[in-house]
Coordinates of C-alpha atoms in Angstrom, one line a residue:
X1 CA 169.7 -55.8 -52.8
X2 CA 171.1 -59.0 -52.5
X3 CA 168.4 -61.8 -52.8
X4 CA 169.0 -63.7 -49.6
X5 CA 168.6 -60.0 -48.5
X6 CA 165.4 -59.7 -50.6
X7 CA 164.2 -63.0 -48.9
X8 CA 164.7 -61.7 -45.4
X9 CA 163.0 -58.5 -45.7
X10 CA 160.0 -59.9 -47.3
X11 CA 159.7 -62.6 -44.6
X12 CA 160.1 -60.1 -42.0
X13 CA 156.8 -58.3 -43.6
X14 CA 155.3 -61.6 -43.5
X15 CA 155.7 -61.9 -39.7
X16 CA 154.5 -58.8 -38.7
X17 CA 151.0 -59.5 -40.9
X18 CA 151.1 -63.1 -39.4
X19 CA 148.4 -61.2 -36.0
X20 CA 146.0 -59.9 -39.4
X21 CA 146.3 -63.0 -41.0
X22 CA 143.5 -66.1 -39.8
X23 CA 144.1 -69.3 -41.1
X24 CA 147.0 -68.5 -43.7
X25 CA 149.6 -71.1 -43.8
X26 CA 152.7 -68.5 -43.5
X27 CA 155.4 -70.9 -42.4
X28 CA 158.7 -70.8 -44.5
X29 CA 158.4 -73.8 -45.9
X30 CA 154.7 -73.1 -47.0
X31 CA 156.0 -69.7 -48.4
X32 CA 158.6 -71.1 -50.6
X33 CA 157.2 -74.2 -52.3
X34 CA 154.3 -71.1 -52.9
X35 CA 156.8 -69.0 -54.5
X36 CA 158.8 -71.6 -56.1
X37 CA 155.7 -72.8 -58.0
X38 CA 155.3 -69.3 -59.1
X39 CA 158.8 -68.7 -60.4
X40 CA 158.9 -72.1 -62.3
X41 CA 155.3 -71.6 -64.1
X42 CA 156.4 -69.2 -66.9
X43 CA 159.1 -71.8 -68.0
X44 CA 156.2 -74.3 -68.8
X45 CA 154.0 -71.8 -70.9
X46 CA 152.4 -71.4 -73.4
X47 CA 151.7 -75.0 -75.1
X48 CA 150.4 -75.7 -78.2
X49 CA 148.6 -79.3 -79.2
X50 CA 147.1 -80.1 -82.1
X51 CA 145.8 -83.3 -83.8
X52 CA 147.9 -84.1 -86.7
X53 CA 151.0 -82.3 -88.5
X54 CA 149.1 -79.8 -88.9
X55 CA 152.4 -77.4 -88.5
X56 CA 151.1 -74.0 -89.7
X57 CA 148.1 -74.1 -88.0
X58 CA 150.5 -74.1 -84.3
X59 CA 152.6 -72.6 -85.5
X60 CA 150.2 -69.6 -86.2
X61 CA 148.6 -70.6 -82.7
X62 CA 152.4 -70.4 -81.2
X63 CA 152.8 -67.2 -82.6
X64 CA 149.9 -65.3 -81.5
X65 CA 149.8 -67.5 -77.7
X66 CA 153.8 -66.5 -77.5
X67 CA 152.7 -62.7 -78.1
X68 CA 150.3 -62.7 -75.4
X69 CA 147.2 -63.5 -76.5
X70 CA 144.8 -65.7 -74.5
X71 CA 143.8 -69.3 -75.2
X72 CA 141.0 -68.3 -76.5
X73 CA 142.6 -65.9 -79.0
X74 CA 145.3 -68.4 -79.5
X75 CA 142.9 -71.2 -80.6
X76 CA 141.2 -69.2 -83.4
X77 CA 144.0 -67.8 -84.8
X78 CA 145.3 -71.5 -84.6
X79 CA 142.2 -73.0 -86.8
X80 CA 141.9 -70.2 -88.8
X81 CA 144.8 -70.9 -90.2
X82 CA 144.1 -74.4 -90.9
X83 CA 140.8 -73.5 -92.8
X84 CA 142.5 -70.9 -94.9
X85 CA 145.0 -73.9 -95.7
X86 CA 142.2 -76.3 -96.5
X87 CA 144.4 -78.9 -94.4
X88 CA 144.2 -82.5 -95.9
X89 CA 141.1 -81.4 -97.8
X90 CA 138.6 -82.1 -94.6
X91 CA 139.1 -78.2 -92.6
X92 CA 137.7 -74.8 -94.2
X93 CA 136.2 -74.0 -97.1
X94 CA 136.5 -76.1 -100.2
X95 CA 136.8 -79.5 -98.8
X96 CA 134.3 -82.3 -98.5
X97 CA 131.6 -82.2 -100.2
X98 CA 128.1 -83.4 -99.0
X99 CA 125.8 -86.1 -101.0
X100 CA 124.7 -82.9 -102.8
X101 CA 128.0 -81.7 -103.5
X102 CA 127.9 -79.0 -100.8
X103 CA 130.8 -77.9 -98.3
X104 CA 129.2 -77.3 -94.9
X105 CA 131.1 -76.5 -91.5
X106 CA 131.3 -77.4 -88.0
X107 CA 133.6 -75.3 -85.8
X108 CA 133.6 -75.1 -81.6
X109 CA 135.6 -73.1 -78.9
X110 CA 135.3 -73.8 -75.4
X111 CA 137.2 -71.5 -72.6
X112 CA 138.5 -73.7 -69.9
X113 CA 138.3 -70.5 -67.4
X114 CA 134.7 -70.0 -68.0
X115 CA 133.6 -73.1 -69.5
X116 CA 131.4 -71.3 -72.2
X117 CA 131.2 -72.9 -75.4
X118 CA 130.6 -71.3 -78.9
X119 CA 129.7 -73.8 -81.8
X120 CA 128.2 -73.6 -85.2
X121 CA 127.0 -76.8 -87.6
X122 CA 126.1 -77.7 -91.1
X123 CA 127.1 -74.0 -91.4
X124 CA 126.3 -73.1 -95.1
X125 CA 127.6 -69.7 -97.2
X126 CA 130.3 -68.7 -94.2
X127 CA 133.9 -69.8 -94.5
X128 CA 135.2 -68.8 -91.1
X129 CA 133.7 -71.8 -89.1
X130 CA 136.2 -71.2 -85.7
X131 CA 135.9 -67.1 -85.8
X132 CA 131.7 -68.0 -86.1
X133 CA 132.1 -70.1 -83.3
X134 CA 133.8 -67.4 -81.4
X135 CA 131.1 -65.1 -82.3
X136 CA 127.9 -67.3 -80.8
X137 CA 130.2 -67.7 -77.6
X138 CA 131.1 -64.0 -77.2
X139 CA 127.6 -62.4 -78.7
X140 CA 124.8 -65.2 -77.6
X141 CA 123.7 -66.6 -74.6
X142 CA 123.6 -70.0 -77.0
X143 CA 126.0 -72.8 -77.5
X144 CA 125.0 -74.2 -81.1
X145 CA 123.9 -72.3 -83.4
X146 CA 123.2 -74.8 -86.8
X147 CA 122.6 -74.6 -90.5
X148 CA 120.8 -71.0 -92.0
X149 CA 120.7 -69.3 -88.6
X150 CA 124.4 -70.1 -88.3
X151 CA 124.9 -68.9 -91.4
X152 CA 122.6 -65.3 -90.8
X153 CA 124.5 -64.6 -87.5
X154 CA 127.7 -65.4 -88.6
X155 CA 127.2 -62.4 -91.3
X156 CA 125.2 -60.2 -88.9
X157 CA 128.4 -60.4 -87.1
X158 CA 130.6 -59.0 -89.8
X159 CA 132.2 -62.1 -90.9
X160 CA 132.4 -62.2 -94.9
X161 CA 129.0 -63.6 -96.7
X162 CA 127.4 -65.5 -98.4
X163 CA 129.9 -67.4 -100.4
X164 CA 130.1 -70.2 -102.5
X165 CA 132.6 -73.1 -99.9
X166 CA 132.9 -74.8 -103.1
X167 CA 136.3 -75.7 -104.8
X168 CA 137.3 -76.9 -108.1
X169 CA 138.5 -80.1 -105.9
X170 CA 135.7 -80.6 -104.1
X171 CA 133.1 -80.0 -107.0
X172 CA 135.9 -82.8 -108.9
X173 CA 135.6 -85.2 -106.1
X174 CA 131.9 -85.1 -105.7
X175 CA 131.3 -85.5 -110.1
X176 CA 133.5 -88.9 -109.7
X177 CA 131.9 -90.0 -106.7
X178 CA 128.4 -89.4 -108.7
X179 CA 129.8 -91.2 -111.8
X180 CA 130.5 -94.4 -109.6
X181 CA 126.7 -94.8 -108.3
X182 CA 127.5 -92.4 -105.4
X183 CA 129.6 -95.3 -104.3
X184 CA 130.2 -95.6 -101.3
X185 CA 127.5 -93.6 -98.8
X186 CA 126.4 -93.2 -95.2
X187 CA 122.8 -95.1 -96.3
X188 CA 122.1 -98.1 -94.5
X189 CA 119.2 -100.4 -94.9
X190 CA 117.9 -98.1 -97.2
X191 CA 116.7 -99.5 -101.5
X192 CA 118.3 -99.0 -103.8
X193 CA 121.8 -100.1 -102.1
X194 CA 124.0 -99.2 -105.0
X195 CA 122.7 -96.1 -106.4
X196 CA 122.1 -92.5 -106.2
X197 CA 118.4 -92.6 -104.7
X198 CA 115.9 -91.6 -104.5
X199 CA 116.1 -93.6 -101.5
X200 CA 113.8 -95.4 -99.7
X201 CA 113.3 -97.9 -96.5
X202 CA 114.1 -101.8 -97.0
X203 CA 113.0 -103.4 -93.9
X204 CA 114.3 -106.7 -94.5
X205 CA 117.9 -105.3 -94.1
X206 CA 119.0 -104.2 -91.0
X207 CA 122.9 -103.1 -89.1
X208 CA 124.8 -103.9 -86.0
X209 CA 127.8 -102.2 -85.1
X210 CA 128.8 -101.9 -88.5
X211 CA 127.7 -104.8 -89.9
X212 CA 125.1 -106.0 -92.9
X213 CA 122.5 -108.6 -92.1
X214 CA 121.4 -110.0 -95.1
X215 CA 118.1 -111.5 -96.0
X216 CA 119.6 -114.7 -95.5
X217 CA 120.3 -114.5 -92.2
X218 CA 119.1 -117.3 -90.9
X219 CA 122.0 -118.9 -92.4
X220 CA 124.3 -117.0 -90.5
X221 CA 126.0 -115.1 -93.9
X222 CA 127.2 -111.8 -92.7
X223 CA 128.1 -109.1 -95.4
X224 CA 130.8 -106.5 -94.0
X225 CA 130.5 -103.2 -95.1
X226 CA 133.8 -101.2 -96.0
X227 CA 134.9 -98.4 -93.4
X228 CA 133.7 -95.2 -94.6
X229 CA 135.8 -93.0 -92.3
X230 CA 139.7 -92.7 -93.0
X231 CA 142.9 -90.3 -92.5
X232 CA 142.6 -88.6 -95.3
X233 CA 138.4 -88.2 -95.4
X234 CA 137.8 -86.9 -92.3
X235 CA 139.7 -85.0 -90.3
X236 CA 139.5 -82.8 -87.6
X237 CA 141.7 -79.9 -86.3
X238 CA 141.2 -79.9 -82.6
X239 CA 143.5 -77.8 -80.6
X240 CA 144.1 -77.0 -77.4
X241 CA 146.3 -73.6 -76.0
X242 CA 147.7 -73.0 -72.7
X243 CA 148.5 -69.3 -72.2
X244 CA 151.3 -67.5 -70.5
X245 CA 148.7 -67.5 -67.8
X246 CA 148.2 -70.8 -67.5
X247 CA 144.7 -70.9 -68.6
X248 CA 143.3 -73.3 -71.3
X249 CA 140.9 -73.0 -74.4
X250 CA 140.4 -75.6 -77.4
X251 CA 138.9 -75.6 -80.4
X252 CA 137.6 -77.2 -83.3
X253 CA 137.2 -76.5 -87.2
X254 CA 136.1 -79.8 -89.8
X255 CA 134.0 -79.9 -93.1
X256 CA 133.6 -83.5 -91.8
X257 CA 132.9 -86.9 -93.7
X258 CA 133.1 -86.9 -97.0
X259 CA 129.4 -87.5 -98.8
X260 CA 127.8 -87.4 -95.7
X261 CA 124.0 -87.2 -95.9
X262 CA 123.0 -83.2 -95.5
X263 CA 122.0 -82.0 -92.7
X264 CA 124.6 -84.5 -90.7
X265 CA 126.5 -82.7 -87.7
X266 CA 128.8 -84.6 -86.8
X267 CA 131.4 -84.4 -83.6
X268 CA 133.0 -81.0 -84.4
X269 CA 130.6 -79.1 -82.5
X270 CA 129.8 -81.6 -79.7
X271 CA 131.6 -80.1 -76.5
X272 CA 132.8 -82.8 -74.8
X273 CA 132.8 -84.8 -77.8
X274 CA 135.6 -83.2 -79.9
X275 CA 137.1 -81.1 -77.5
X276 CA 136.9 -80.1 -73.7
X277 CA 138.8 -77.9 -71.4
X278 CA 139.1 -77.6 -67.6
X279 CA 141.1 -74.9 -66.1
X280 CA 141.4 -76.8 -63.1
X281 CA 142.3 -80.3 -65.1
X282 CA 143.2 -79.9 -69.0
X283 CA 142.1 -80.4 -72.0
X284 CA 141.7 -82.6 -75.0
X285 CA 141.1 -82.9 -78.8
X286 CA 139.6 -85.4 -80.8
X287 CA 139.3 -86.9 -84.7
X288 CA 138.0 -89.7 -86.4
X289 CA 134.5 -91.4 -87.0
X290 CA 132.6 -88.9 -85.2
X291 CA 129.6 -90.1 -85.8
X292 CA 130.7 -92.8 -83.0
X293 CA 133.1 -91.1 -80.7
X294 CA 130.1 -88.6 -80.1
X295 CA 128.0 -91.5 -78.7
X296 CA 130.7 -91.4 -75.5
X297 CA 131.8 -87.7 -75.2
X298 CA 135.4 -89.1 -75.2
X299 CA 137.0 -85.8 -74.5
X300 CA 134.7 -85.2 -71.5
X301 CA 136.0 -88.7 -70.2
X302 CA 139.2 -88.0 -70.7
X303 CA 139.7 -85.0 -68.9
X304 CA 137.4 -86.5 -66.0
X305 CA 139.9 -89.3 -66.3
X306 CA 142.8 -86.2 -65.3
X307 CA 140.4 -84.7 -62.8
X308 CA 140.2 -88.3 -61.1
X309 CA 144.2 -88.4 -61.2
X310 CA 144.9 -90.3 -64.3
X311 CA 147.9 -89.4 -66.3
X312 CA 146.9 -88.1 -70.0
X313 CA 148.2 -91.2 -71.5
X314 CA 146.5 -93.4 -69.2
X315 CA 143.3 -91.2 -69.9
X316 CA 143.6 -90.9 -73.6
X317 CA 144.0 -94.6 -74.0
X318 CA 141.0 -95.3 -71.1
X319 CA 138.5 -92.9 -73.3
X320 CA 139.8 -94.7 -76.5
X321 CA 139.2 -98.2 -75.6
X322 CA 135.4 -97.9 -74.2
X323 CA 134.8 -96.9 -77.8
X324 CA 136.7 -99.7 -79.2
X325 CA 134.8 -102.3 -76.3
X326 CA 131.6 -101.0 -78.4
X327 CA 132.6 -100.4 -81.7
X328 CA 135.6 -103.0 -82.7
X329 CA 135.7 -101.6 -86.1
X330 CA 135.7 -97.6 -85.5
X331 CA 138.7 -95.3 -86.3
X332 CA 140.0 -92.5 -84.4
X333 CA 141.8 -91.0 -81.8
X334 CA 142.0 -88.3 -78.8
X335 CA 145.5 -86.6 -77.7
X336 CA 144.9 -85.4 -73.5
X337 CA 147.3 -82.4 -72.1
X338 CA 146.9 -81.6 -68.5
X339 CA 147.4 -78.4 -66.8
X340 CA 150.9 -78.5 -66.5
X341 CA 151.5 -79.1 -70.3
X342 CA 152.0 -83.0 -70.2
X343 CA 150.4 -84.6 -73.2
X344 CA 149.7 -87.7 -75.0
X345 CA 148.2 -89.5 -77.2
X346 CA 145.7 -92.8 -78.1
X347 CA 144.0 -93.6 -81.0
X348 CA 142.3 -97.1 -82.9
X349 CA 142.0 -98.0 -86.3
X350 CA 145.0 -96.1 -87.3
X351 CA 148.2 -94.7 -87.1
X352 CA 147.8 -91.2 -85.3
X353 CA 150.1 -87.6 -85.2
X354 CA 149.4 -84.7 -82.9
X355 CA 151.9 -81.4 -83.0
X356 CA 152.8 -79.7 -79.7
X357 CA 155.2 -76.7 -79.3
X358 CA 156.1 -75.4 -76.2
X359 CA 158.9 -73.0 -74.8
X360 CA 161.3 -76.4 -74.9
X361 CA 161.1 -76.6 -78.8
X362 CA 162.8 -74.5 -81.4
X363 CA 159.8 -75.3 -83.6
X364 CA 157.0 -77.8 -83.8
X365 CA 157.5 -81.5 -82.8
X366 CA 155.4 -84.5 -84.5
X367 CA 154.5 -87.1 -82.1
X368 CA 153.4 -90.8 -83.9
X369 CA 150.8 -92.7 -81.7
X370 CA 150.9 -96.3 -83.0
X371 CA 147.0 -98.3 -82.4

């Protein structure tokens, strides 16, 4: 059958439901921007976004997404591979050691269908910080689970443990670090300044925003401390996946900062914070200093900032700069996609890459977002 042939017959069903049909827009020009939307939608899916060049990891994502997997799906396989890779020493097991020399993980999913959440922090003994994430969303009425219990139901689960997240590097890294005075820390105001510890209160220091009031204050001297978070100490894998369906998921997966004090959680498994997802808007990812970004939930803003109408580079760079308004000295950055696939990128402090694949690209494109 011919298709304007097609066309005609289905439209001539159409009609003669039109007296069962109340309130249904069944005009032809109604019918066709319906159906034109439908034919176009598979052209534009799936997408893949990532922060940084992390290639295997969306590529891995692609491959599974591309297969039919869902977002969901899509996103673990996505940061799995990314932890198995230790990618730049900050994601999976092995990287960044604590003050005590420790790896621990944060990990979150979040399904932009259902707007669950599964998140695990300062998870200790289990490598597999996305697929434990998965596991507190699809097994638990909870959103967080943190540190032991993380750790017990993670295993209870069936995934592998307890293990050692230590790494030759990381055990290297921590020893030098050690051998310098545990130079430099996340202490503030705290005696003595330039050592190991114990550590105790010194009340006649104190911080803002970064920087060191001395004693002498009244004399206006102002000590700045040294930026403790950088590209290569604390990165994040946040990804977001849009399905063949159309639906979205993202995820997260970081050891976080390097030497943090134990028991820190930082960002990772914040929803909101380092990733958000909206069926009905987008989604977005996050890195950096996430002890700070936490403090405004920028991926939540940014993907209000779609639902509100902005563009994603208009929102990226709106959630970006009421961190920077605060906190002049912070690093980091979120990358936006909406709905349709559109994506960008905003960032302070530094230069930023996020990796995107869609059904336009041959293979993984690198996209360089200048501060």
């Amino acid at each position: 059958m011919a298709r304007s042939d097609l066309l005609t017959f289905v439209w001539a069903i159409l009609l003669f439901l039109t007296p069962l049909t109340n309130n249904m827009d069944l005009s032809m020009n109604g019918w066709f921007q319906v159906a034109e939307a439908e034919l176009v939608k598979p052209d534009k899916f799936p997408v893949v976004v990532s922060t940084w060049p992390f290639l295997e990891a969306v590529r891995a994502a692609w491959r599974a997404v591309d297969n039919g997997s869902s977002a969901v799906e899509a996103v673990v396989e996505g940061c799995s591979a990314c932890e198995e890779l230790r990618c730049d020493g900050t994601v999976g097991p092995g990287g960044s050691p604590n003050e005590n020399g420790e790896t621990m993980i944060d990990a979150l999913v979040m399904d932009g269908v259902t707007m669950e959440v599964g998140a695990v922090a300062a998870m200790r003994y289990v490598k597999d910080g996305i697929r434990a994430a998965n596991l507190v969303m699809k097994y638990s009425q909870h959103t967080l689970l943190a540190g032991e219990g993380a750790s017990t139901f993670a295993i209870s689960m069936g995934l592998p443990g307890p293990m050692n997240l230590s790494s030759p590097e990381s055990v290297k890294k921590w020893s030098d670090w050690k051998e310098n005075r545990c130079q430099p820390n996340f202490r503030k105001n705290v005696l003595p300044a330039n050592d190991c510890g114990p550590y105790k209160p010194n009340n006649g220091a104190m911080t803002v925003f970064g920087e060191k009031l001395t004693e002498s204050c009244q004399m206006r001297k102002i000590e700045y401390r040294t930026p403790l978070v950088g590209p290569h100490n604390h990165d994040t894998i946040s990804m977001a996946v849009i399905d063949k369906m159309g639906h979205i998921a993202v995820g997260t997966s970081t050891n976080g900062a390097t030497f943090k004090i134990p028991g820190r959680v930082g960002d990772g498994p914040i929803a909101g914070s380092s990733a958000y997802a909206d069926d009905e808007v987008g989604g977005c990812g996050a890195t950096g200093d996430g002890d700070t970004m936490m403090r405004f939930l920028p991926c939540y803003q940014v993907v209000e900032s779609m639902r509100r109408g902005m563009k994603p580079e208009e929102a990226a760079k709106d959630a970006i700069s009421r961190i920077a308004r605060k906190f002049r000295d912070f690093v980091g950055a979120v990358v936006a996609v909406d709905k349709n696939g559109s994506h960008a990128g905003a960032c302070h402090g530094w230069t930023f890459q996020y990796s995107v694949q869609n059904p336009d690209m041959d293979d993984v494109q690198v996209y360089t977002v200048l501060p």
